[in-house]
Short mmCIF file of C-alpha atoms in Angstrom, two decimals:
data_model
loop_
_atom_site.label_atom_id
_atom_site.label_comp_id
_atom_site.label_asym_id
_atom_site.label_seq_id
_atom_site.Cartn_x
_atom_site.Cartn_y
_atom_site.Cartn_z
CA UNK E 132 85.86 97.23 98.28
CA UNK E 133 84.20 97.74 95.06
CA UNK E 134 84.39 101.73 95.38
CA UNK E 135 88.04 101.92 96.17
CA UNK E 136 90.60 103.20 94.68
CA UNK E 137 91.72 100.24 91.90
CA UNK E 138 95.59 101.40 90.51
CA UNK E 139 98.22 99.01 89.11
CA UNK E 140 101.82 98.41 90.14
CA UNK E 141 103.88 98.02 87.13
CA UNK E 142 107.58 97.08 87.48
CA UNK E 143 109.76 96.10 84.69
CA UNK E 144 113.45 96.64 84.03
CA UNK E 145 113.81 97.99 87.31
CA UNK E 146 111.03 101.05 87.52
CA UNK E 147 107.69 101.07 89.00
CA UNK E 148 104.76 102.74 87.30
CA UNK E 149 101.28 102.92 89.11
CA UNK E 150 98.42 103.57 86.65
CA UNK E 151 94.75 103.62 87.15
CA UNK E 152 92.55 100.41 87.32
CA UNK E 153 88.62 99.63 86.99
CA UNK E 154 87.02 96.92 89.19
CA UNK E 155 84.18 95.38 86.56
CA UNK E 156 81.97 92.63 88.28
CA UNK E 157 84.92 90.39 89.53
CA UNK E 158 87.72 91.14 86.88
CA UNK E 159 90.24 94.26 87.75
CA UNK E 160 91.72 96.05 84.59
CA UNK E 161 94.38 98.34 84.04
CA UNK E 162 95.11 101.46 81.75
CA UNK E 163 96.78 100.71 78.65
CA UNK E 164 100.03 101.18 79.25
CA UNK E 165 102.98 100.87 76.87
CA UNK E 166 106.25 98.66 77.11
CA UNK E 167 109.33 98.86 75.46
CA UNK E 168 112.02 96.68 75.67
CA UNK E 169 115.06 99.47 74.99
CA UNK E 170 117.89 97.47 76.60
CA UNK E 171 120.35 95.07 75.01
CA UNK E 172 118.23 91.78 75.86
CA UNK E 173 116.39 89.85 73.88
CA UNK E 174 114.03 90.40 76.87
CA UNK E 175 113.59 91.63 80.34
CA UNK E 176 111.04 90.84 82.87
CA UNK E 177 108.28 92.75 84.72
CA UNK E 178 105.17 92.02 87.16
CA UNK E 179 101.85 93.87 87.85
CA UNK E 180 100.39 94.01 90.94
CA UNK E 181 96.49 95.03 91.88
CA UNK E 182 96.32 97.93 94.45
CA UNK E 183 93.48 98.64 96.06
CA UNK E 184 92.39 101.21 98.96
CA UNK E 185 94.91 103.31 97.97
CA UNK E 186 98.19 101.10 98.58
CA UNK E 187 97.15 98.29 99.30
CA UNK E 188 98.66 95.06 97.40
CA UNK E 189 96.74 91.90 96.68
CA UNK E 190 98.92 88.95 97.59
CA UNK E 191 100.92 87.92 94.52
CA UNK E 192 101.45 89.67 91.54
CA UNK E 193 101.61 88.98 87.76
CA UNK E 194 104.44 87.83 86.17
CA UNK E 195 105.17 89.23 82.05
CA UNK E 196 108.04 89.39 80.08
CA UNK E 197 108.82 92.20 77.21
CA UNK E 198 110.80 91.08 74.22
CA UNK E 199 113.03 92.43 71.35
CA UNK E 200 111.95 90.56 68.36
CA UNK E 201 114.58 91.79 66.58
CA UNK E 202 116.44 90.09 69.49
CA UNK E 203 114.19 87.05 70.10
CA UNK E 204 112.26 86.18 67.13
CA UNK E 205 111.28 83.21 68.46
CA UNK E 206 109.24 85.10 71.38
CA UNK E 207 105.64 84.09 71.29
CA UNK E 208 104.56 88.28 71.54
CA UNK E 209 106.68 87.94 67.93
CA UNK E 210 105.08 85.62 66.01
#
């Protein structure tokens, strides 16, 4: 499994993005990637999930939310 294919699933505000992903030792990271918040929330919500072999999900994924400080000052990414 370590010579697979690592990608990650990212969906937030409705649209999936699949980016590249390194396996180091046990630890899987992802391409920077950047989010933007450009709706009328203070915040939306997104999730990641690890693929691996291709298309092939880990069980679970990661939960995140994207704010609008502007909207949301009292978001912890805006302090």
């Amino acid at each position: 499994m370590a010579f697979t294919p690592w990608k990650c699933r990212i969906n937030v505000n409705g649209k999936e993005h699949v980016i590249i992903a390194t396996l180091l030792v046990d630890t899987v990271y992802c391409e920077s990637f950047e989010f933007k918040n450009e709706s009328e929330e203070p915040s939306v919500s997104g999730s990641v999930t690890v693929l691996w072999d291709y298309n092939k999900a880990f069980d679970g994924n990661l939960p995140f939310k994207v704010c609008r400080c502007d909207l949301d000052s009292s978001c912890i990414a805006c302090t």
